[in-house]
Coordinates of C-alpha atoms and ligand atoms in Angstrom, one line a residue:
X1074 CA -120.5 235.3 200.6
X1075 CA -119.5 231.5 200.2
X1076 CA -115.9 230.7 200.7
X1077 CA -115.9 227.1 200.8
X1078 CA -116.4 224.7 197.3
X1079 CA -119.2 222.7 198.9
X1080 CA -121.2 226.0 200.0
X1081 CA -121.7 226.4 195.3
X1082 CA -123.1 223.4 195.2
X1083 CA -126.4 221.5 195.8
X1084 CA -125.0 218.6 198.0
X1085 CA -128.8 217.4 198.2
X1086 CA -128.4 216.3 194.0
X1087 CA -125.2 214.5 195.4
X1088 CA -124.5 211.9 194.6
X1089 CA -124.0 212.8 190.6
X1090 CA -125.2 210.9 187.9
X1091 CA -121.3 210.8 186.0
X1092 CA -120.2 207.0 185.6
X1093 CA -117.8 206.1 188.2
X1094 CA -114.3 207.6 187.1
X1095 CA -115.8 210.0 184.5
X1096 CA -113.6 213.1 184.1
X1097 CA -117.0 215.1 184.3
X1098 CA -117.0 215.8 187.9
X1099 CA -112.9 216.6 188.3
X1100 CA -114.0 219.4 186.8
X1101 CA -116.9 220.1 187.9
X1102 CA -114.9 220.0 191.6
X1103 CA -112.8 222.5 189.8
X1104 CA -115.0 225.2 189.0
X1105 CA -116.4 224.8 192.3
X1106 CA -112.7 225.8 194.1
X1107 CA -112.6 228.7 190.9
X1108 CA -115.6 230.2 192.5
X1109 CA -115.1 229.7 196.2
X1110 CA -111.3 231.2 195.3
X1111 CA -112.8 234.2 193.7
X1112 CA -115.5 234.7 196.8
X1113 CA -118.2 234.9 194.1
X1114 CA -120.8 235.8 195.4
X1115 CA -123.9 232.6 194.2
X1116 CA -126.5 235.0 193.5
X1117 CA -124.3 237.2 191.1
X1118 CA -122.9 233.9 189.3
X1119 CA -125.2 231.6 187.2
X1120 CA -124.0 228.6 185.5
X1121 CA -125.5 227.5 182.2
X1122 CA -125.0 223.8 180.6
X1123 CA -126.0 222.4 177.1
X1124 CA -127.4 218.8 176.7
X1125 CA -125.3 215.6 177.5
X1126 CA -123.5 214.0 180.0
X1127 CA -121.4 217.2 180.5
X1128 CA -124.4 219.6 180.4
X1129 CA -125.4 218.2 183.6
X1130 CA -122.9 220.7 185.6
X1131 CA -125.6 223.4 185.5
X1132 CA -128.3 221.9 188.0
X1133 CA -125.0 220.8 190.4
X1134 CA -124.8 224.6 191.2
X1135 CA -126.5 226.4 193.9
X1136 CA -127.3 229.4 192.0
X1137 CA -129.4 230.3 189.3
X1138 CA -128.7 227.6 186.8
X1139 CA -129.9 226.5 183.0
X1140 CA -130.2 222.9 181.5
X1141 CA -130.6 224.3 178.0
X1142 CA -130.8 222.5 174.4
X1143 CA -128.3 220.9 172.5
X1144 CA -125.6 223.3 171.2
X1145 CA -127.4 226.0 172.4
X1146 CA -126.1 226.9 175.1
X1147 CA -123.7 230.0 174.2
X1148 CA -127.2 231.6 173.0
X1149 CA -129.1 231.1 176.4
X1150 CA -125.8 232.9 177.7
X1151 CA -125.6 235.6 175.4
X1152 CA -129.2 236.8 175.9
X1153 CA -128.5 236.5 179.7
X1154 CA -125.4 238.8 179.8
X1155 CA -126.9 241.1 177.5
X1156 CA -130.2 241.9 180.2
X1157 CA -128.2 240.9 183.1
X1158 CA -124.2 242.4 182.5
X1159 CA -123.3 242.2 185.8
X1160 CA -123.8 238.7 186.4
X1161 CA -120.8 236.5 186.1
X1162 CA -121.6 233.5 183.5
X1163 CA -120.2 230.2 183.3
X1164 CA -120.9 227.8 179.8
X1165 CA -120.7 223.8 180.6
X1166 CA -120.2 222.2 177.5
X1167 CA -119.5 219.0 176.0
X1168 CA -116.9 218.7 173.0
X1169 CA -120.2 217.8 170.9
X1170 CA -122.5 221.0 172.2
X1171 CA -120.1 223.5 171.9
X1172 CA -118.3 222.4 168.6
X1173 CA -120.4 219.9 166.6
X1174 CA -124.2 221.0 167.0
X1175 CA -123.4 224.4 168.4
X1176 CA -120.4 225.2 166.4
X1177 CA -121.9 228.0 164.5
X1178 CA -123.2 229.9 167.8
X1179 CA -119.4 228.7 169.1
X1180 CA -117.1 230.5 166.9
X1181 CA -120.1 233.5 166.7
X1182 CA -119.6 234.0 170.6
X1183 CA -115.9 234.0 170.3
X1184 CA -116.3 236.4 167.6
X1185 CA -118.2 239.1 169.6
X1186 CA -116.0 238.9 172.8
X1187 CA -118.9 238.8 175.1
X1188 CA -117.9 238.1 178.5
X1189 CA -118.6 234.6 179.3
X1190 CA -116.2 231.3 180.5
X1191 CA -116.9 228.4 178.2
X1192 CA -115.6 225.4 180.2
X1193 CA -115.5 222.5 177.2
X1194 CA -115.3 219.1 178.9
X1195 CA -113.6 217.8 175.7
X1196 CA -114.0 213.5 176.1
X1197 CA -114.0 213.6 172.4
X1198 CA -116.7 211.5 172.0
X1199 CA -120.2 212.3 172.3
X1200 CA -121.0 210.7 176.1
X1201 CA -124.7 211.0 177.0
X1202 CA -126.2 209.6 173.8
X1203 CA -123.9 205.9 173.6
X1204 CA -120.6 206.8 172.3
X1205 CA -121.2 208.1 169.0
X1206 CA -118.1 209.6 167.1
X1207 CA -117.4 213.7 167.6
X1208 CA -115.8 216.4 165.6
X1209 CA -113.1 216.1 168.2
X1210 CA -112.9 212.1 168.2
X1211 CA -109.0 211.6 166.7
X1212 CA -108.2 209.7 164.2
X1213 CA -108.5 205.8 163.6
X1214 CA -110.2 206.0 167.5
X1215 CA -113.2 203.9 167.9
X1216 CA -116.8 204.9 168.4
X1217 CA -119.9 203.3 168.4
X1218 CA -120.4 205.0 165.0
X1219 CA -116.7 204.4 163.8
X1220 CA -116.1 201.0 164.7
X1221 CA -113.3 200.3 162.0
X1222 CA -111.4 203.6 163.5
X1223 CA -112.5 207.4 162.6
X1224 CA -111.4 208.6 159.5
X1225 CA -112.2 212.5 159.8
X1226 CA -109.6 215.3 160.8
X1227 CA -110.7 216.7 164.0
X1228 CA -110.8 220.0 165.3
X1229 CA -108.0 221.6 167.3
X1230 CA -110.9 223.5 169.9
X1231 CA -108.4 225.9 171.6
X1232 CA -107.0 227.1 167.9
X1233 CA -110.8 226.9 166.8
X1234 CA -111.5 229.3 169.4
X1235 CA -108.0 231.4 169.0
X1236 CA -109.1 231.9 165.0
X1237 CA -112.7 232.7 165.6
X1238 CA -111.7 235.9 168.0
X1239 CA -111.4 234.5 172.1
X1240 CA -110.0 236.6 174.1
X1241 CA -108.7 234.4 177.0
X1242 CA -107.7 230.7 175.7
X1243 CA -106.4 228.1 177.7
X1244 CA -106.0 224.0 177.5
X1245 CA -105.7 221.3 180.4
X1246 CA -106.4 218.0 181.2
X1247 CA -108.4 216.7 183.7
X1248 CA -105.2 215.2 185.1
X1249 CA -103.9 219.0 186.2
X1250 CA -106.3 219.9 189.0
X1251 CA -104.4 223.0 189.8
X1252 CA -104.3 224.1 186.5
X1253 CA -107.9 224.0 185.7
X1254 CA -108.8 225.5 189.1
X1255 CA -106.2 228.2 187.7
X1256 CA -107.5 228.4 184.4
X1257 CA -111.1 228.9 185.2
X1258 CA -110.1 231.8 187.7
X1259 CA -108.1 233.7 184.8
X1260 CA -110.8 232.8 182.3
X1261 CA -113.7 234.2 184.8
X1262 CA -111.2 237.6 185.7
X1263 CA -111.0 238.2 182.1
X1264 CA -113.2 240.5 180.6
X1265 CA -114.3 239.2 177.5
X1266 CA -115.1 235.6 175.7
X1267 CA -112.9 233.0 177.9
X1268 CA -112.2 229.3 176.9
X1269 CA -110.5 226.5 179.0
X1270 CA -110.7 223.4 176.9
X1271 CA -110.3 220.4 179.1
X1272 CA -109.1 217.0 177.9
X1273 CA -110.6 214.7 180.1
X1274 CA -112.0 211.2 180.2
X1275 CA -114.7 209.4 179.4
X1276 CA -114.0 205.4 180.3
X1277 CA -117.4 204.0 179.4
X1278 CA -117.7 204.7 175.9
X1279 CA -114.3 206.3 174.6
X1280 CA -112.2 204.3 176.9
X1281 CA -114.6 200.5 176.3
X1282 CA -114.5 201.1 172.9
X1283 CA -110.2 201.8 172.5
X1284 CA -108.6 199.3 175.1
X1285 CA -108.5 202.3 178.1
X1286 CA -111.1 200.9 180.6
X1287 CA -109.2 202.1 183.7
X1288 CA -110.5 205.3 184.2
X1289 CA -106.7 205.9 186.0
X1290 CA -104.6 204.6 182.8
X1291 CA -107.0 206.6 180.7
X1292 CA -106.3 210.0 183.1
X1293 CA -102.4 209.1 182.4
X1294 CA -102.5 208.4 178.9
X1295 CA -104.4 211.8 178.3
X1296 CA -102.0 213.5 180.5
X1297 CA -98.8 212.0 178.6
X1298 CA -100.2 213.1 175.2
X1299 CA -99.8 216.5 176.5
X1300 CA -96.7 218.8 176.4
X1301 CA -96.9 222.2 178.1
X1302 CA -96.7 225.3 176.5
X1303 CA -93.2 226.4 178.2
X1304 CA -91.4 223.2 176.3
X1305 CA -93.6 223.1 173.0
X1306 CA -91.4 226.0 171.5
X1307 CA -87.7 223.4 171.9
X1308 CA -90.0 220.9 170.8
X1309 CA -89.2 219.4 166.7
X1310 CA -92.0 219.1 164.4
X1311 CA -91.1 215.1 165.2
X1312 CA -91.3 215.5 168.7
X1313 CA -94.3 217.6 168.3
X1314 CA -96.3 214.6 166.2
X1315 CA -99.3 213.1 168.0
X1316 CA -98.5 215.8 171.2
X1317 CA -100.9 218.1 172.4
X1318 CA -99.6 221.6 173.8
X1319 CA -101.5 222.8 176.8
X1320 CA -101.3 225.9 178.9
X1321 CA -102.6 229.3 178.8
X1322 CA -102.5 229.8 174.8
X1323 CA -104.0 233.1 174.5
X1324 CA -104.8 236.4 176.1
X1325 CA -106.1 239.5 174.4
X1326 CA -107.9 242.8 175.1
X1327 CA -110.2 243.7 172.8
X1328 CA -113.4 245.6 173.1
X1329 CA -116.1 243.1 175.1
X1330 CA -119.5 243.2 173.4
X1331 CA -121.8 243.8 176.4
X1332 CA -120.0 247.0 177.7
X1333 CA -120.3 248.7 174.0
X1334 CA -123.9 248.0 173.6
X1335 CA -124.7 249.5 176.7
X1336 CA -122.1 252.3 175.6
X1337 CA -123.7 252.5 172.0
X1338 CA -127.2 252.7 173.9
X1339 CA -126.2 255.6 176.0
X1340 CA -124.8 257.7 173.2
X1341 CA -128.3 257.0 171.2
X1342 CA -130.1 258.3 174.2
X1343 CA -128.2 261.4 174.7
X1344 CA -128.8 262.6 170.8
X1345 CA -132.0 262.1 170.6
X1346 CA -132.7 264.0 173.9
X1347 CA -130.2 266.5 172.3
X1348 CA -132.4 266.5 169.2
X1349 CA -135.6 267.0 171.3
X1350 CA -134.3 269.4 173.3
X1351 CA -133.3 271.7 170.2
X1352 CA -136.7 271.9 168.6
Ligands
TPP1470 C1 -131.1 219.0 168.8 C2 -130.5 217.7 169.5 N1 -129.8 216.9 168.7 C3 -129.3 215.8 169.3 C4 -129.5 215.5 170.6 C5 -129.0 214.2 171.2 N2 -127.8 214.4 172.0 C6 -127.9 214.6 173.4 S1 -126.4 214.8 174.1 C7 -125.7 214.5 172.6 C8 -124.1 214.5 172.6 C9 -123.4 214.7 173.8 O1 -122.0 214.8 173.6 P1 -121.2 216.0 174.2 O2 -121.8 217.3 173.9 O3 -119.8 215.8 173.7 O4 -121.3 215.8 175.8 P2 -120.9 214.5 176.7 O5 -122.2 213.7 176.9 O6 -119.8 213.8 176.0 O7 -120.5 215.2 178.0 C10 -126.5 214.4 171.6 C11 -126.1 214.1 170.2 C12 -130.3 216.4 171.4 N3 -130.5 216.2 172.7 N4 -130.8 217.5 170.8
SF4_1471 S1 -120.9 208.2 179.5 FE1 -118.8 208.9 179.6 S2 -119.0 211.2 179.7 FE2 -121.0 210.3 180.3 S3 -120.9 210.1 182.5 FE3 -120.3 208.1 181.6 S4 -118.0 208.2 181.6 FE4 -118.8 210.3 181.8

């Protein structure tokens, strides 16, 4: 069993692709320390990434790993756990692949409570493909594609995922090392659909494109948007204006998908060898 961070990944494919000072590999380090942490054991853990900058996590891991499409990634997962349960599953995803493309299989996954960790590497911008603007871009930020300043409302993911039925929610930044190395942990324990949104950075497009080159003044400026859960409550809806709460921000048990197919399976096979056996 690997104990170390270093012993879940392929060193060989280091060094990464990630522009220098991207958030991506933070927390790709991260989940790396969640798993050595847990003692999970590689060839009972898989990792499984979507397309774009962010999607690259998957082929980093030393284990049995998927560079899927675009937004599909949650599927590719789902289909795993259901003919492999006992596998443990974690989702890579961009802000764009889980909630713009893939929002639809998104909020469907969170509805079923299958048990799976969706890390979102939320850079709210869409990375890989030049900057282009994201359902998570805020407003009046620039993009390649809004270059007079965004004008659509974007979505809250961690509330997204709290509507649509998760079971485990949490919020970071990439800034909080220990808290996404926490957060991952709790969200792998948990039995059921898990999200950790993490708010992290990405200084070539978002940061070019809205005066926050320095990847370390864009870590700090993402990390002072942010108010922890413990302090949001004495917060005033004034103080609360342009802040972003983070923490663990939901936790639920509820019935996990996998375990009552199998269940629901079972039961089928007993009556009808109940019904054979009485003719
Ligand atoms: C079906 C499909 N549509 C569009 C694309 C192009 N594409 C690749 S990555 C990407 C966006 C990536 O943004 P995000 O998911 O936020 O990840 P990041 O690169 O920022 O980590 C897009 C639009 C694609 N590969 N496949
Ligand atoms: S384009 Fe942005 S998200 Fe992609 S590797 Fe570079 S800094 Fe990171």
């Amino acid at each position: 069993m690997a104990s170390e961070p270093r012993e879940y990944l392929r060193i060989e494919r280091l060094p990464h692709v990630w522009c220098p000072g991207c958030g991506h590999g933070m927390i790709t380090h991260a989940l790396a320390c969640a798993m050595a942490e847990l003692e999970l054991d590689p060839k009972q853990t898989a990792v499984i990434g979507g397309i774009g900058c962010s999607g690259r996590t998957a082929f980093l891991f030393d284990m049995d790993s998927m560079h899927t499409t675009h937004g599909r990634a949650v599927v590719f997962a789902t289909g795993l756990k259901l003919v492999r349960p006992a596998l443990t599953i974690v989702l890579a995803l961009g802000d764009g692949d889980a909630i713009g493309i893939g929002g639809n299989h998104f909020i469907h996954a969170c509805r079923r409570n299958l048990d799976l960790t969706a890390i979102i590497y939320n850079n709210a911008i869409y990375g890989q493909t030049g900057g282009q603007v994201a359902p998570t871009t805020p407003p009046a930020k620039k993009s390649t594609t809004s270059p007079y300043g965004n004008l659509e409302h974007p979505f809250d993911i961690a509330r997204l995922a709290i509507a649509a039925g998760a079971t485990y929610v949490a919020r970071t930044t990439s800034f909080d090392f220990a808290d996404m190395v926490k957060f991952i942990k709790r969200g792998i324990q948990h039995k059921g659909f898990s999200v950790i949104e993490v708010l992290t950075h990405c200084p070539t497009y978002y940061g070019r494109l809205n005066d926050l080159r320095d990847p370390y003044e864009m870590l700090h400026t993402i990390k002072e948007q942010t108010v922890p859960i413990e302090e949001w409550d004495q917060l005033s809806e004034e103080e609360r204006a342009g802040k972003i709460v983070i923490g663990e921000l939901h936790r639920q048990v509820r019935p996990e998908f996998v375990e009552s197919y199998y269940r629901l399976i079972a039961q089928m096979q007993r009556l009808q060898e109940n019904s054979v056996d009485g003719h």
